[in-house]
PDB file of C-alpha atoms in Angstrom:
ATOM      1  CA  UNK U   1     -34.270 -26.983  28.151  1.00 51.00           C
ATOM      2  CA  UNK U   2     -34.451 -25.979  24.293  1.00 52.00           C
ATOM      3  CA  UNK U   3     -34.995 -22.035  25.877  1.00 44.00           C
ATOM      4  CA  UNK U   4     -31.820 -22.473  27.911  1.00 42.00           C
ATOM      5  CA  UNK U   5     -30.132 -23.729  25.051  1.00 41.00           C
ATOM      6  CA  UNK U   6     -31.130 -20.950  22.361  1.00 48.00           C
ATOM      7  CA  UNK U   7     -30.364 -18.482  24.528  1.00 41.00           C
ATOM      8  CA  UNK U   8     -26.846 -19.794  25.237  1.00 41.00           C
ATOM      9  CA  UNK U   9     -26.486 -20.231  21.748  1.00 44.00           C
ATOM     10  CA  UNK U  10     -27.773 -16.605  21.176  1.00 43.00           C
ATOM     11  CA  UNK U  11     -25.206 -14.972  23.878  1.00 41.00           C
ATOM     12  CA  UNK U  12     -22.175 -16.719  22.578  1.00 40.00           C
ATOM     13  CA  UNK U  13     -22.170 -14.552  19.387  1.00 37.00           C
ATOM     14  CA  UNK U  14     -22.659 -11.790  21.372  1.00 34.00           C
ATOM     15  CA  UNK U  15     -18.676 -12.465  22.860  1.00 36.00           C
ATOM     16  CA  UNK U  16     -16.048 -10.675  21.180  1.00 36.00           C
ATOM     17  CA  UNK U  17     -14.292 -13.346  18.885  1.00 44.00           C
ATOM     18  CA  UNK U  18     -11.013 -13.782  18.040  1.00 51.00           C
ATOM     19  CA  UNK U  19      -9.095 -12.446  14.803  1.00 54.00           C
ATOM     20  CA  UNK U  20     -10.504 -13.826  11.892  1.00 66.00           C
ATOM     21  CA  UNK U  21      -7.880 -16.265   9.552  1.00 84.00           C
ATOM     22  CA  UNK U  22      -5.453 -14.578   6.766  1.00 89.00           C
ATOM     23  CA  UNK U  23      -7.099 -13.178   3.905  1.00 94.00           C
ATOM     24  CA  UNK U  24      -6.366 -14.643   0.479  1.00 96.00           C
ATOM     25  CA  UNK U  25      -3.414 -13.591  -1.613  1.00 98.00           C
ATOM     26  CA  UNK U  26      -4.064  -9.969  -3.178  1.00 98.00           C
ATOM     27  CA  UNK U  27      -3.069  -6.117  -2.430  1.00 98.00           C
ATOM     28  CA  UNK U  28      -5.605  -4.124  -0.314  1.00 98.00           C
ATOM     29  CA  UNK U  29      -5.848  -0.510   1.812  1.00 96.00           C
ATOM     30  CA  UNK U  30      -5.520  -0.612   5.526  1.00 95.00           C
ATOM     31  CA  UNK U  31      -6.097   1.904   7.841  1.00 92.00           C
ATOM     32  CA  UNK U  32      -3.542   3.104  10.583  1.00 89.00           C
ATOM     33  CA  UNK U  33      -4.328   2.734  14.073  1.00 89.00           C
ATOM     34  CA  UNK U  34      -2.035   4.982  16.406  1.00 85.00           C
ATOM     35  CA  UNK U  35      -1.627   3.349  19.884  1.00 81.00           C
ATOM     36  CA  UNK U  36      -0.829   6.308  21.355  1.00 80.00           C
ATOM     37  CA  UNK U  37      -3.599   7.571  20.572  1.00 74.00           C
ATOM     38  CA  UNK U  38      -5.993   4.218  21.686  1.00 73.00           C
ATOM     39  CA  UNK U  39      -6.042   2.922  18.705  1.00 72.00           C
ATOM     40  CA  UNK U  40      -7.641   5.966  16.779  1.00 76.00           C
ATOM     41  CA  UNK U  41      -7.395   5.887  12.922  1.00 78.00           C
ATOM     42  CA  UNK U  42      -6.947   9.085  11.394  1.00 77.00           C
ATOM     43  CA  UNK U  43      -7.752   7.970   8.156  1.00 78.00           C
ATOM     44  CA  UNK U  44      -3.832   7.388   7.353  1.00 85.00           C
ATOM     45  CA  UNK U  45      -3.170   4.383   4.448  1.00 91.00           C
ATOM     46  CA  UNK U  46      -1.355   1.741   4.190  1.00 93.00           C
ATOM     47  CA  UNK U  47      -1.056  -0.855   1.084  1.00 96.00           C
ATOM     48  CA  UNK U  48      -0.814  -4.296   2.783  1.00 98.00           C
ATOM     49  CA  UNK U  49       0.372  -6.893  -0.002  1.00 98.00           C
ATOM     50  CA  UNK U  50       0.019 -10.729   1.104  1.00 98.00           C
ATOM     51  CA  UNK U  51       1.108 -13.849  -0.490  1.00 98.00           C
ATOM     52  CA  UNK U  52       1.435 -17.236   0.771  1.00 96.00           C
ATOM     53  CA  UNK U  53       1.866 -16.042   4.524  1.00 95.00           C
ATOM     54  CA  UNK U  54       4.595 -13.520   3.598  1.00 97.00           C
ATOM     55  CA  UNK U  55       3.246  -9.687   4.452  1.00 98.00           C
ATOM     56  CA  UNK U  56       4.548  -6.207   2.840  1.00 98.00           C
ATOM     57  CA  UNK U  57       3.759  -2.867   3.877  1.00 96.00           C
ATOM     58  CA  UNK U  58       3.824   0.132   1.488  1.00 95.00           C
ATOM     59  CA  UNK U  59       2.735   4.071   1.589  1.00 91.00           C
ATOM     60  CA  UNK U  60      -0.046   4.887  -0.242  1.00 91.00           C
ATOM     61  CA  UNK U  61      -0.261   8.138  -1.727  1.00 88.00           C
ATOM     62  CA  UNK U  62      -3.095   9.434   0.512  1.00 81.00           C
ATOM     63  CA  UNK U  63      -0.954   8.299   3.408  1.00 82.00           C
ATOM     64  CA  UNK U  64       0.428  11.214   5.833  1.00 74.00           C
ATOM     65  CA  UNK U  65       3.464   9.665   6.641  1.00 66.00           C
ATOM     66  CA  UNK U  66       4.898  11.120   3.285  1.00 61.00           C
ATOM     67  CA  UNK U  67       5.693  14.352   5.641  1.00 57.00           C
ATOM     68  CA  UNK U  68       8.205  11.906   6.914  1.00 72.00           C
ATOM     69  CA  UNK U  69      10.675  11.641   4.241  1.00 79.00           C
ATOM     70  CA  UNK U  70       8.837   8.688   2.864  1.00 84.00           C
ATOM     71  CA  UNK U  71       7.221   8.361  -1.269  1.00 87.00           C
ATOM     72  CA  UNK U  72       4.423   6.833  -2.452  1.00 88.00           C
ATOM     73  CA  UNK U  73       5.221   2.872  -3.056  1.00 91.00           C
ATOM     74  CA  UNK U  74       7.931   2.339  -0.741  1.00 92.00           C
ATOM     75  CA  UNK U  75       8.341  -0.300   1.626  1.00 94.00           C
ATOM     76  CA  UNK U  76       7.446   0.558   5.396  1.00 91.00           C
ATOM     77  CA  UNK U  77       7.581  -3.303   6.616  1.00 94.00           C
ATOM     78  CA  UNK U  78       7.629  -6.930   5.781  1.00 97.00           C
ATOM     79  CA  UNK U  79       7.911  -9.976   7.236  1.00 98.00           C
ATOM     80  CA  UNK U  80       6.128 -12.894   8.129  1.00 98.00           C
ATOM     81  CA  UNK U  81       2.648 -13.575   9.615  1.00 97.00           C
ATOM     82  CA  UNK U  82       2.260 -15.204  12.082  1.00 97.00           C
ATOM     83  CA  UNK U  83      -0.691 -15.818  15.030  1.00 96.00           C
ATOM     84  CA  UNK U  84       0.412 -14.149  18.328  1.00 97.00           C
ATOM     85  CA  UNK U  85      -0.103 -16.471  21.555  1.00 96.00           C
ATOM     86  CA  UNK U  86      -2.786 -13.651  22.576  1.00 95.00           C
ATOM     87  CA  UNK U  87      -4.725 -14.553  19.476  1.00 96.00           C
ATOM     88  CA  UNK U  88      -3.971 -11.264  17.615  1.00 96.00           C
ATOM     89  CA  UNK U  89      -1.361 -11.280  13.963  1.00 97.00           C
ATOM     90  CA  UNK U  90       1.847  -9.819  13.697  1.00 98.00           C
ATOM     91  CA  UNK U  91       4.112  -9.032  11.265  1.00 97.00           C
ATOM     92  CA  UNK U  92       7.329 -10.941  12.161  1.00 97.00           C
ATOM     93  CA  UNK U  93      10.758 -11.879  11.620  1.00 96.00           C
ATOM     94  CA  UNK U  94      11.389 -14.210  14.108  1.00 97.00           C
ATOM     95  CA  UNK U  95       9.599 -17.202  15.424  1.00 96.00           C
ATOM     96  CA  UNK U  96      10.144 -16.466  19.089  1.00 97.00           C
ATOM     97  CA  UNK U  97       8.282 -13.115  18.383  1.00 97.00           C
ATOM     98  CA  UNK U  98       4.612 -15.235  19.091  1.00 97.00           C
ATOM     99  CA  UNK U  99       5.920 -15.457  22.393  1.00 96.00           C
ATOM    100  CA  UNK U 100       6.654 -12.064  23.574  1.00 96.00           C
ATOM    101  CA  UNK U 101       5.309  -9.964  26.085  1.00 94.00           C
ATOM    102  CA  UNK U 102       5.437  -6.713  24.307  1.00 93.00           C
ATOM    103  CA  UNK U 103       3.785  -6.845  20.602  1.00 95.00           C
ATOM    104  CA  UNK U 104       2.231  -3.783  18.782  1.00 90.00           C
ATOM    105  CA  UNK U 105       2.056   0.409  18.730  1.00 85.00           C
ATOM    106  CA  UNK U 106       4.684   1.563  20.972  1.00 88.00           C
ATOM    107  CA  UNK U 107       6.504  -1.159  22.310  1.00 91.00           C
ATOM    108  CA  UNK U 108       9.156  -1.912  20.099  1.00 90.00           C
ATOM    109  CA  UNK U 109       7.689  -5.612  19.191  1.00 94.00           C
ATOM    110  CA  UNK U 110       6.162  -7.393  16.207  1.00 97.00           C
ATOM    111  CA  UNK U 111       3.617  -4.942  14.216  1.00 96.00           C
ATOM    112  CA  UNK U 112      -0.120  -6.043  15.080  1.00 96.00           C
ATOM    113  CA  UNK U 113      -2.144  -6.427  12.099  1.00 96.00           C
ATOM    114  CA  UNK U 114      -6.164  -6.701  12.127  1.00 95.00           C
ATOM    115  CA  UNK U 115      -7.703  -8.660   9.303  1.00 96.00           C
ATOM    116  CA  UNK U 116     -11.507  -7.818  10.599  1.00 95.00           C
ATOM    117  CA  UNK U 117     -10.657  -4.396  11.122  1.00 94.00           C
ATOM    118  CA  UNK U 118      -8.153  -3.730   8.105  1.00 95.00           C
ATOM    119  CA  UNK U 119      -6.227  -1.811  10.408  1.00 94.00           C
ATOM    120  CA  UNK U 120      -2.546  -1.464  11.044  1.00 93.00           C
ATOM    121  CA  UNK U 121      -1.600  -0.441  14.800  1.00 92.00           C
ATOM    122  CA  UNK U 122       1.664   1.974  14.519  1.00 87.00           C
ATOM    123  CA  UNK U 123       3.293   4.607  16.794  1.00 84.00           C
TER     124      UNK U 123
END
């Protein structure tokens, strides 16, 4: 019985587990993830500023989406976090937005942010 048990024990960290809670208050450097391009990172920046649930997005300066019109410091997004009914965060301005279909890259929907990844997924 104790076997069975350790090695039940020992496969269920083994399962992929879900996002990880909010990180504390504080400025850090995320990566980009394109989803058209499965989620590759290309080693693009993005300064994610949290406080007290509330999320801002800003270019770094070794960021490539300056070709875009865009200078260092400026605001890409903000919004609010908030826990997706799949389990992932996004960046949102609208409580209903938990409850789309469509979240993330390409579609249009709430930006998908991953804490245990410190990536950003963007189109």
């Amino acid at each position: 019985m104790q076997l069975l048990l350790s090695l039940l024990f020992s496969f269920s960290f083994t399962l992929e587990q879900p996002q990880s809670e909010i990180p504390k208050n504080g400025t850090y450097i995320y990566e980009v993830s394109f989803a058209e391009w499965s989620g590759r990172t290309m080693g693009d920046e993005v300064i994610v500023i949290l406080k007290d649930g509330h999320i801002t997005l800003k270019v770094s300066k070794n960021s490539n989406i300056l070709w875009m019109g865009a200078a260092s410091g400026d605001v890409i997004e903000e919004g609010t976090l908030r826990k997706h009914q799949s389990g992932v965060w996004i960046i949102s301005n609208d409580e209903k937005d938990v409850s789309l279909e469509e979240i993330g890259g390409c579609t249009g929907g709430p930006t998908v942010i991953d804490f245990d990844k410190q990536t950003i997924e963007m189109c």
